[in-house]
Amino acid sequence: MTPTAAFFDLDNTLLRGTSLIQLGRGLFERGFVDSRVMLRAVLMEARFRATGAEHADDTSEAKNTALELIKGRDAVEFTRHCAEIFEAHIADRFCPEAVAIAREHLDAGHAVWLVTASPVEIAELCANHLGFTGGLGTVAERADGFYTGRLPDGLLHGPAKAIAVRRLADEHGYDLSHAHAYSDSSNDLPMLWLVGHPTAINPDRTLRREAETNGWPTFDFRDQGGVRRTVARGLRAGATLGLAARALARRS
């Protein structure tokens, strides 16, 4: 029989919030990230959770910042940090309702893949934690065991996810007309259109409209209390930054 597969996005689909922000939080605690970068990350997280949508400028900034952070760093050491940060800041943030859907696929004998723009190091940790078949993520170039600060294949984002899923199907013999895909973002529409059974989880406005138009299943598992807390933290951080900026201006 042709194997059946299910493909899951990570951020705001299986995970509450964004994995890259949590990775940044852990790196900040280890001295990799300064307070300015961390503040910007908190504000990005607040906007993401308030609006339920990714912003192109935020995605580009996060990518460029991440590449600068890891450039020249030992890949083995960074992977170790990722494992520690995963346990401290990511492992307890999975949405139980979304994970339950993935478990149903696993129990039915389906292959289950995580497909995310987050670093492949985080993708693999998440996939192993959840018992998935595997995890695909953005791959940063390495040379002689150190990161070069380049992404030879770009971000695993948008149309690139559909290409990666098509490649997996060719490698493993998955029939995509019977496959499932889950995401929160309209950026993942190329991946959702590719499979026979697309599903929207915590969808942004554009994806919700697409799901309604096409009769796709839609689930909303968002913790509104958590969203409010994240937004409040972002606003407080922004207010603190504003006060600091005014104080500096008065001194000058």
PDB file of C-alpha atoms in Angstrom:
ATOM      1  CA  MET A   1       0.000   0.000   0.000  1.00  0.00           C
ATOM      2  CA  THR A   2       1.121   3.572  -0.665  1.00  0.00           C
ATOM      3  CA  PRO A   3       2.156   5.164   2.655  1.00  0.00           C
ATOM      4  CA  THR A   4       0.148   8.101   3.955  1.00  0.00           C
ATOM      5  CA  ALA A   5       1.857  11.201   5.316  1.00  0.00           C
ATOM      6  CA  ALA A   6       0.916  14.274   7.343  1.00  0.00           C
ATOM      7  CA  PHE A   7       2.924  17.514   7.331  1.00  0.00           C
ATOM      8  CA  PHE A   8       2.757  19.987  10.210  1.00  0.00           C
ATOM      9  CA  ASP A   9       3.920  23.573  10.478  1.00  0.00           C
ATOM     10  CA  LEU A  10       5.439  24.430  13.875  1.00  0.00           C
ATOM     11  CA  ASP A  11       4.936  28.021  15.015  1.00  0.00           C
ATOM     12  CA  ASN A  12       1.376  28.818  16.114  1.00  0.00           C
ATOM     13  CA  THR A  13       0.258  25.435  14.754  1.00  0.00           C
ATOM     14  CA  LEU A  14       1.846  22.806  16.980  1.00  0.00           C
ATOM     15  CA  LEU A  15       3.574  25.353  19.202  1.00  0.00           C
ATOM     16  CA  ARG A  16       2.098  28.300  21.060  1.00  0.00           C
ATOM     17  CA  GLY A  17       3.987  31.308  19.727  1.00  0.00           C
ATOM     18  CA  THR A  18       7.234  31.160  17.811  1.00  0.00           C
ATOM     19  CA  SER A  19      10.155  28.808  18.351  1.00  0.00           C
ATOM     20  CA  LEU A  20      12.717  31.315  17.055  1.00  0.00           C
ATOM     21  CA  ILE A  21      11.737  33.809  19.756  1.00  0.00           C
ATOM     22  CA  GLN A  22      12.192  31.141  22.423  1.00  0.00           C
ATOM     23  CA  LEU A  23      15.549  30.221  20.925  1.00  0.00           C
ATOM     24  CA  GLY A  24      16.506  33.900  21.098  1.00  0.00           C
ATOM     25  CA  ARG A  25      15.400  34.015  24.731  1.00  0.00           C
ATOM     26  CA  GLY A  26      17.709  31.134  25.582  1.00  0.00           C
ATOM     27  CA  LEU A  27      20.586  32.671  23.638  1.00  0.00           C
ATOM     28  CA  PHE A  28      20.038  35.965  25.478  1.00  0.00           C
ATOM     29  CA  GLU A  29      20.390  34.131  28.782  1.00  0.00           C
ATOM     30  CA  ARG A  30      23.695  32.714  27.516  1.00  0.00           C
ATOM     31  CA  GLY A  31      25.060  36.071  26.399  1.00  0.00           C
ATOM     32  CA  PHE A  32      24.657  35.486  22.657  1.00  0.00           C
ATOM     33  CA  VAL A  33      22.050  38.251  22.255  1.00  0.00           C
ATOM     34  CA  ASP A  34      22.062  41.810  23.608  1.00  0.00           C
ATOM     35  CA  SER A  35      19.043  43.429  25.275  1.00  0.00           C
ATOM     36  CA  ARG A  36      18.191  45.526  22.199  1.00  0.00           C
ATOM     37  CA  VAL A  37      17.814  42.441  20.011  1.00  0.00           C
ATOM     38  CA  MET A  38      15.836  40.642  22.715  1.00  0.00           C
ATOM     39  CA  LEU A  39      13.465  43.577  23.146  1.00  0.00           C
ATOM     40  CA  ARG A  40      12.793  43.626  19.415  1.00  0.00           C
ATOM     41  CA  ALA A  41      12.103  39.891  19.562  1.00  0.00           C
ATOM     42  CA  VAL A  42       9.570  40.352  22.386  1.00  0.00           C
ATOM     43  CA  LEU A  43       7.756  43.040  20.406  1.00  0.00           C
ATOM     44  CA  MET A  44       7.714  40.825  17.303  1.00  0.00           C
ATOM     45  CA  GLU A  45       6.234  37.981  19.348  1.00  0.00           C
ATOM     46  CA  ALA A  46       3.578  40.300  20.784  1.00  0.00           C
ATOM     47  CA  ARG A  47       2.560  41.527  17.336  1.00  0.00           C
ATOM     48  CA  PHE A  48       2.512  37.989  15.941  1.00  0.00           C
ATOM     49  CA  ARG A  49       0.263  36.693  18.697  1.00  0.00           C
ATOM     50  CA  ALA A  50      -1.985  39.768  18.667  1.00  0.00           C
ATOM     51  CA  THR A  51      -2.618  39.720  14.917  1.00  0.00           C
ATOM     52  CA  GLY A  52      -2.233  35.994  14.221  1.00  0.00           C
ATOM     53  CA  ALA A  53      -0.153  36.812  11.139  1.00  0.00           C
ATOM     54  CA  GLU A  54       3.485  36.841  10.137  1.00  0.00           C
ATOM     55  CA  HIS A  55       4.997  40.063   8.850  1.00  0.00           C
ATOM     56  CA  ALA A  56       7.526  40.004   6.030  1.00  0.00           C
ATOM     57  CA  ASP A  57       9.773  42.633   7.663  1.00  0.00           C
ATOM     58  CA  ASP A  58       9.836  40.661  10.919  1.00  0.00           C
ATOM     59  CA  THR A  59      10.694  37.424   9.097  1.00  0.00           C
ATOM     60  CA  SER A  60      13.528  39.080   7.206  1.00  0.00           C
ATOM     61  CA  GLU A  61      14.893  40.779  10.318  1.00  0.00           C
ATOM     62  CA  ALA A  62      14.740  37.565  12.351  1.00  0.00           C
ATOM     63  CA  LYS A  63      16.587  35.693   9.618  1.00  0.00           C
ATOM     64  CA  ASN A  64      19.342  38.281   9.296  1.00  0.00           C
ATOM     65  CA  THR A  65      19.767  38.590  13.056  1.00  0.00           C
ATOM     66  CA  ALA A  66      19.946  34.824  13.498  1.00  0.00           C
ATOM     67  CA  LEU A  67      22.591  34.494  10.799  1.00  0.00           C
ATOM     68  CA  GLU A  68      24.711  37.206  12.397  1.00  0.00           C
ATOM     69  CA  LEU A  69      24.414  35.485  15.781  1.00  0.00           C
ATOM     70  CA  ILE A  70      25.663  32.117  14.579  1.00  0.00           C
ATOM     71  CA  LYS A  71      28.258  33.270  12.054  1.00  0.00           C
ATOM     72  CA  GLY A  72      31.644  31.812  12.990  1.00  0.00           C
ATOM     73  CA  ARG A  73      30.261  29.748  15.868  1.00  0.00           C
ATOM     74  CA  ASP A  74      31.039  26.104  16.476  1.00  0.00           C
ATOM     75  CA  ALA A  75      28.121  24.045  15.126  1.00  0.00           C
ATOM     76  CA  VAL A  76      28.430  21.290  17.755  1.00  0.00           C
ATOM     77  CA  GLU A  77      28.415  23.822  20.588  1.00  0.00           C
ATOM     78  CA  PHE A  78      25.437  25.665  19.106  1.00  0.00           C
ATOM     79  CA  THR A  79      23.496  22.396  18.715  1.00  0.00           C
ATOM     80  CA  ARG A  80      24.149  21.666  22.391  1.00  0.00           C
ATOM     81  CA  HIS A  81      22.809  25.094  23.331  1.00  0.00           C
ATOM     82  CA  CYS A  82      19.739  24.416  21.183  1.00  0.00           C
ATOM     83  CA  ALA A  83      19.039  21.187  23.072  1.00  0.00           C
ATOM     84  CA  GLU A  84      19.285  22.975  26.429  1.00  0.00           C
ATOM     85  CA  ILE A  85      17.079  25.846  25.247  1.00  0.00           C
ATOM     86  CA  PHE A  86      14.540  23.409  23.842  1.00  0.00           C
ATOM     87  CA  GLU A  87      14.143  21.740  27.234  1.00  0.00           C
ATOM     88  CA  ALA A  88      13.985  25.043  29.098  1.00  0.00           C
ATOM     89  CA  HIS A  89      11.768  27.146  26.835  1.00  0.00           C
ATOM     90  CA  ILE A  90      10.111  25.121  24.067  1.00  0.00           C
ATOM     91  CA  ALA A  91       9.244  21.603  25.275  1.00  0.00           C
ATOM     92  CA  ASP A  92       6.336  22.801  27.427  1.00  0.00           C
ATOM     93  CA  ARG A  93       4.837  25.127  24.810  1.00  0.00           C
ATOM     94  CA  PHE A  94       3.257  22.542  22.506  1.00  0.00           C
ATOM     95  CA  CYS A  95      -0.490  22.849  21.985  1.00  0.00           C
ATOM     96  CA  PRO A  96      -2.021  19.615  23.327  1.00  0.00           C
ATOM     97  CA  GLU A  97      -4.989  19.704  20.946  1.00  0.00           C
ATOM     98  CA  ALA A  98      -2.759  20.032  17.880  1.00  0.00           C
ATOM     99  CA  VAL A  99      -0.383  17.378  19.178  1.00  0.00           C
ATOM    100  CA  ALA A 100      -3.385  15.063  19.651  1.00  0.00           C
ATOM    101  CA  ILE A 101      -4.178  15.399  15.935  1.00  0.00           C
ATOM    102  CA  ALA A 102      -0.616  14.411  15.094  1.00  0.00           C
ATOM    103  CA  ARG A 103      -0.876  11.451  17.467  1.00  0.00           C
ATOM    104  CA  GLU A 104      -3.964  10.229  15.609  1.00  0.00           C
ATOM    105  CA  HIS A 105      -1.915  10.129  12.424  1.00  0.00           C
ATOM    106  CA  LEU A 106       0.917   8.277  14.162  1.00  0.00           C
ATOM    107  CA  ASP A 107      -1.526   5.787  15.692  1.00  0.00           C
ATOM    108  CA  ALA A 108      -2.965   5.177  12.216  1.00  0.00           C
ATOM    109  CA  GLY A 109       0.500   4.303  10.941  1.00  0.00           C
ATOM    110  CA  HIS A 110       1.003   7.511   8.976  1.00  0.00           C
ATOM    111  CA  ALA A 111       4.358   9.183   8.495  1.00  0.00           C
ATOM    112  CA  VAL A 112       4.318  12.551  10.298  1.00  0.00           C
ATOM    113  CA  TRP A 113       6.762  15.302   9.377  1.00  0.00           C
ATOM    114  CA  LEU A 114       7.453  18.691  10.882  1.00  0.00           C
ATOM    115  CA  VAL A 115       8.123  21.332   8.214  1.00  0.00           C
ATOM    116  CA  THR A 116       9.223  24.695   9.590  1.00  0.00           C
ATOM    117  CA  ALA A 117      11.247  27.789   8.744  1.00  0.00           C
ATOM    118  CA  SER A 118      12.946  27.499  12.137  1.00  0.00           C
ATOM    119  CA  PRO A 119      16.502  26.120  12.222  1.00  0.00           C
ATOM    120  CA  VAL A 120      16.770  22.436  11.392  1.00  0.00           C
ATOM    121  CA  GLU A 121      18.413  21.930  14.789  1.00  0.00           C
ATOM    122  CA  ILE A 122      15.154  23.017  16.462  1.00  0.00           C
ATOM    123  CA  ALA A 123      12.995  21.141  13.935  1.00  0.00           C
ATOM    124  CA  GLU A 124      14.743  17.858  14.708  1.00  0.00           C
ATOM    125  CA  LEU A 125      14.528  18.379  18.480  1.00  0.00           C
ATOM    126  CA  CYS A 126      10.774  19.067  18.200  1.00  0.00           C
ATOM    127  CA  ALA A 127      10.197  16.094  15.898  1.00  0.00           C
ATOM    128  CA  ASN A 128      12.099  13.717  18.193  1.00  0.00           C
ATOM    129  CA  HIS A 129      10.255  15.028  21.246  1.00  0.00           C
ATOM    130  CA  LEU A 130       6.886  14.404  19.598  1.00  0.00           C
ATOM    131  CA  GLY A 131       7.827  11.021  18.121  1.00  0.00           C
ATOM    132  CA  PHE A 132       7.456  12.226  14.530  1.00  0.00           C
ATOM    133  CA  THR A 133       8.988  10.547  11.517  1.00  0.00           C
ATOM    134  CA  GLY A 134      11.299  13.514  11.027  1.00  0.00           C
ATOM    135  CA  GLY A 135      11.711  17.270  11.003  1.00  0.00           C
ATOM    136  CA  LEU A 136      12.670  19.649   8.199  1.00  0.00           C
ATOM    137  CA  GLY A 137      13.937  23.142   8.931  1.00  0.00           C
ATOM    138  CA  THR A 138      16.135  25.889   7.566  1.00  0.00           C
ATOM    139  CA  VAL A 139      19.697  24.673   7.093  1.00  0.00           C
ATOM    140  CA  ALA A 140      22.564  27.061   7.841  1.00  0.00           C
ATOM    141  CA  GLU A 141      25.768  26.427   5.926  1.00  0.00           C
ATOM    142  CA  ARG A 142      28.727  24.938   7.800  1.00  0.00           C
ATOM    143  CA  ALA A 143      32.403  24.876   6.859  1.00  0.00           C
ATOM    144  CA  ASP A 144      34.985  22.957   8.906  1.00  0.00           C
ATOM    145  CA  GLY A 145      32.454  22.612  11.728  1.00  0.00           C
ATOM    146  CA  PHE A 146      31.603  26.331  11.942  1.00  0.00           C
ATOM    147  CA  TYR A 147      28.625  28.298  10.626  1.00  0.00           C
ATOM    148  CA  THR A 148      29.409  30.584   7.692  1.00  0.00           C
ATOM    149  CA  GLY A 149      26.413  32.901   8.189  1.00  0.00           C
ATOM    150  CA  ARG A 150      24.819  31.872   4.876  1.00  0.00           C
ATOM    151  CA  LEU A 151      21.694  29.946   3.908  1.00  0.00           C
ATOM    152  CA  PRO A 152      22.577  28.167   0.646  1.00  0.00           C
ATOM    153  CA  ASP A 153      18.969  27.006   0.129  1.00  0.00           C
ATOM    154  CA  GLY A 154      17.275  30.021   1.710  1.00  0.00           C
ATOM    155  CA  LEU A 155      14.581  29.887   4.376  1.00  0.00           C
ATOM    156  CA  LEU A 156      12.276  26.877   4.440  1.00  0.00           C
ATOM    157  CA  HIS A 157       9.330  29.227   4.124  1.00  0.00           C
ATOM    158  CA  GLY A 158       6.384  29.733   1.795  1.00  0.00           C
ATOM    159  CA  PRO A 159       6.817  27.976  -1.565  1.00  0.00           C
ATOM    160  CA  ALA A 160      10.026  26.339  -0.313  1.00  0.00           C
ATOM    161  CA  LYS A 161       7.926  24.196   2.041  1.00  0.00           C
ATOM    162  CA  ALA A 162       5.898  22.844  -0.865  1.00  0.00           C
ATOM    163  CA  ILE A 163       9.103  21.989  -2.713  1.00  0.00           C
ATOM    164  CA  ALA A 164      10.435  20.168   0.371  1.00  0.00           C
ATOM    165  CA  VAL A 165       7.175  18.230   0.796  1.00  0.00           C
ATOM    166  CA  ARG A 166       7.180  17.249  -2.886  1.00  0.00           C
ATOM    167  CA  ARG A 167      10.771  16.033  -2.498  1.00  0.00           C
ATOM    168  CA  LEU A 168       9.821  13.959   0.571  1.00  0.00           C
ATOM    169  CA  ALA A 169       6.902  12.440  -1.334  1.00  0.00           C
ATOM    170  CA  ASP A 170       9.189  11.456  -4.194  1.00  0.00           C
ATOM    171  CA  GLU A 171      11.768   9.952  -1.819  1.00  0.00           C
ATOM    172  CA  HIS A 172       9.313   7.971   0.309  1.00  0.00           C
ATOM    173  CA  GLY A 173       6.528   7.227  -2.149  1.00  0.00           C
ATOM    174  CA  TYR A 174       3.834   9.303  -0.429  1.00  0.00           C
ATOM    175  CA  ASP A 175       0.670   9.854  -2.457  1.00  0.00           C
ATOM    176  CA  LEU A 176       0.075  13.568  -1.901  1.00  0.00           C
ATOM    177  CA  SER A 177      -3.546  13.272  -3.020  1.00  0.00           C
ATOM    178  CA  HIS A 178      -4.114  11.290   0.190  1.00  0.00           C
ATOM    179  CA  ALA A 179      -1.706  13.309   2.354  1.00  0.00           C
ATOM    180  CA  HIS A 180      -2.592  15.827   5.074  1.00  0.00           C
ATOM    181  CA  ALA A 181      -1.080  19.231   5.866  1.00  0.00           C
ATOM    182  CA  TYR A 182      -1.660  21.587   8.793  1.00  0.00           C
ATOM    183  CA  SER A 183      -0.731  25.249   9.180  1.00  0.00           C
ATOM    184  CA  ASP A 184      -1.784  28.564  10.694  1.00  0.00           C
ATOM    185  CA  SER A 185      -0.382  30.802   7.970  1.00  0.00           C
ATOM    186  CA  SER A 186      -1.386  31.822   4.473  1.00  0.00           C
ATOM    187  CA  ASN A 187       2.342  31.720   3.700  1.00  0.00           C
ATOM    188  CA  ASP A 188       1.943  27.932   3.746  1.00  0.00           C
ATOM    189  CA  LEU A 189      -0.821  27.849   1.143  1.00  0.00           C
ATOM    190  CA  PRO A 190       1.534  26.289  -1.452  1.00  0.00           C
ATOM    191  CA  MET A 191       2.032  23.338   0.922  1.00  0.00           C
ATOM    192  CA  LEU A 192      -1.677  23.140   1.784  1.00  0.00           C
ATOM    193  CA  TRP A 193      -2.738  23.221  -1.875  1.00  0.00           C
ATOM    194  CA  LEU A 194      -0.305  20.402  -2.607  1.00  0.00           C
ATOM    195  CA  VAL A 195      -2.088  17.778  -0.468  1.00  0.00           C
ATOM    196  CA  GLY A 196      -5.494  16.176  -0.660  1.00  0.00           C
ATOM    197  CA  HIS A 197      -6.431  17.034   2.934  1.00  0.00           C
ATOM    198  CA  PRO A 198      -5.389  20.547   4.017  1.00  0.00           C
ATOM    199  CA  THR A 199      -6.393  21.799   7.472  1.00  0.00           C
ATOM    200  CA  ALA A 200      -6.128  25.258   9.032  1.00  0.00           C
ATOM    201  CA  ILE A 201      -5.116  25.473  12.691  1.00  0.00           C
ATOM    202  CA  ASN A 202      -5.223  28.890  14.407  1.00  0.00           C
ATOM    203  CA  PRO A 203      -5.455  30.485  10.945  1.00  0.00           C
ATOM    204  CA  ASP A 204      -4.588  34.046  10.022  1.00  0.00           C
ATOM    205  CA  ARG A 205      -7.302  36.021   8.224  1.00  0.00           C
ATOM    206  CA  THR A 206      -6.222  35.106   4.710  1.00  0.00           C
ATOM    207  CA  LEU A 207      -5.938  31.416   5.485  1.00  0.00           C
ATOM    208  CA  ARG A 208      -9.304  31.441   7.249  1.00  0.00           C
ATOM    209  CA  ARG A 209     -10.953  32.888   4.153  1.00  0.00           C
ATOM    210  CA  GLU A 210      -9.250  30.304   1.950  1.00  0.00           C
ATOM    211  CA  ALA A 211     -10.357  27.491   4.253  1.00  0.00           C
ATOM    212  CA  GLU A 212     -13.949  28.755   4.291  1.00  0.00           C
ATOM    213  CA  THR A 213     -14.002  29.106   0.494  1.00  0.00           C
ATOM    214  CA  ASN A 214     -12.710  25.568  -0.041  1.00  0.00           C
ATOM    215  CA  GLY A 215     -14.467  23.851   2.852  1.00  0.00           C
ATOM    216  CA  TRP A 216     -11.237  22.923   4.626  1.00  0.00           C
ATOM    217  CA  PRO A 217     -11.439  21.877   8.286  1.00  0.00           C
ATOM    218  CA  THR A 218     -10.492  24.722  10.637  1.00  0.00           C
ATOM    219  CA  PHE A 219      -9.523  24.558  14.301  1.00  0.00           C
ATOM    220  CA  ASP A 220      -8.698  27.377  16.703  1.00  0.00           C
ATOM    221  CA  PHE A 221      -6.763  26.254  19.769  1.00  0.00           C
ATOM    222  CA  ARG A 222      -5.339  29.646  20.692  1.00  0.00           C
ATOM    223  CA  ASP A 223      -5.017  30.490  24.371  1.00  0.00           C
ATOM    224  CA  GLN A 224      -6.484  33.977  24.422  1.00  0.00           C
ATOM    225  CA  GLY A 225      -5.236  34.546  27.966  1.00  0.00           C
ATOM    226  CA  GLY A 226      -1.733  33.685  26.789  1.00  0.00           C
ATOM    227  CA  VAL A 227      -2.089  36.042  23.839  1.00  0.00           C
ATOM    228  CA  ARG A 228      -3.124  38.877  26.162  1.00  0.00           C
ATOM    229  CA  ARG A 229      -0.183  38.200  28.477  1.00  0.00           C
ATOM    230  CA  THR A 230       2.278  38.191  25.571  1.00  0.00           C
ATOM    231  CA  VAL A 231       0.874  41.431  24.159  1.00  0.00           C
ATOM    232  CA  ALA A 232       1.020  43.042  27.606  1.00  0.00           C
ATOM    233  CA  ARG A 233       4.674  42.036  27.984  1.00  0.00           C
ATOM    234  CA  GLY A 234       5.443  43.511  24.567  1.00  0.00           C
ATOM    235  CA  LEU A 235       3.705  46.775  25.421  1.00  0.00           C
ATOM    236  CA  ARG A 236       5.533  47.012  28.743  1.00  0.00           C
ATOM    237  CA  ALA A 237       8.850  46.355  27.004  1.00  0.00           C
ATOM    238  CA  GLY A 238       8.059  49.014  24.400  1.00  0.00           C
ATOM    239  CA  ALA A 239       7.143  51.510  27.123  1.00  0.00           C
ATOM    240  CA  THR A 240      10.420  50.809  28.920  1.00  0.00           C
ATOM    241  CA  LEU A 241      12.351  51.377  25.707  1.00  0.00           C
ATOM    242  CA  GLY A 242      10.517  54.644  25.113  1.00  0.00           C
ATOM    243  CA  LEU A 243      11.298  55.922  28.624  1.00  0.00           C
ATOM    244  CA  ALA A 244      14.956  55.035  28.197  1.00  0.00           C
ATOM    245  CA  ALA A 245      15.111  56.800  24.851  1.00  0.00           C
ATOM    246  CA  ARG A 246      13.542  59.979  26.306  1.00  0.00           C
ATOM    247  CA  ALA A 247      15.935  59.919  29.241  1.00  0.00           C
ATOM    248  CA  LEU A 248      18.901  59.697  26.885  1.00  0.00           C
ATOM    249  CA  ALA A 249      17.498  62.527  24.784  1.00  0.00           C
ATOM    250  CA  ARG A 250      17.181  64.797  27.862  1.00  0.00           C
ATOM    251  CA  ARG A 251      20.781  64.079  28.864  1.00  0.00           C
ATOM    252  CA  SER A 252      22.011  64.997  25.433  1.00  0.00           C
TER     253      SER A 252
END
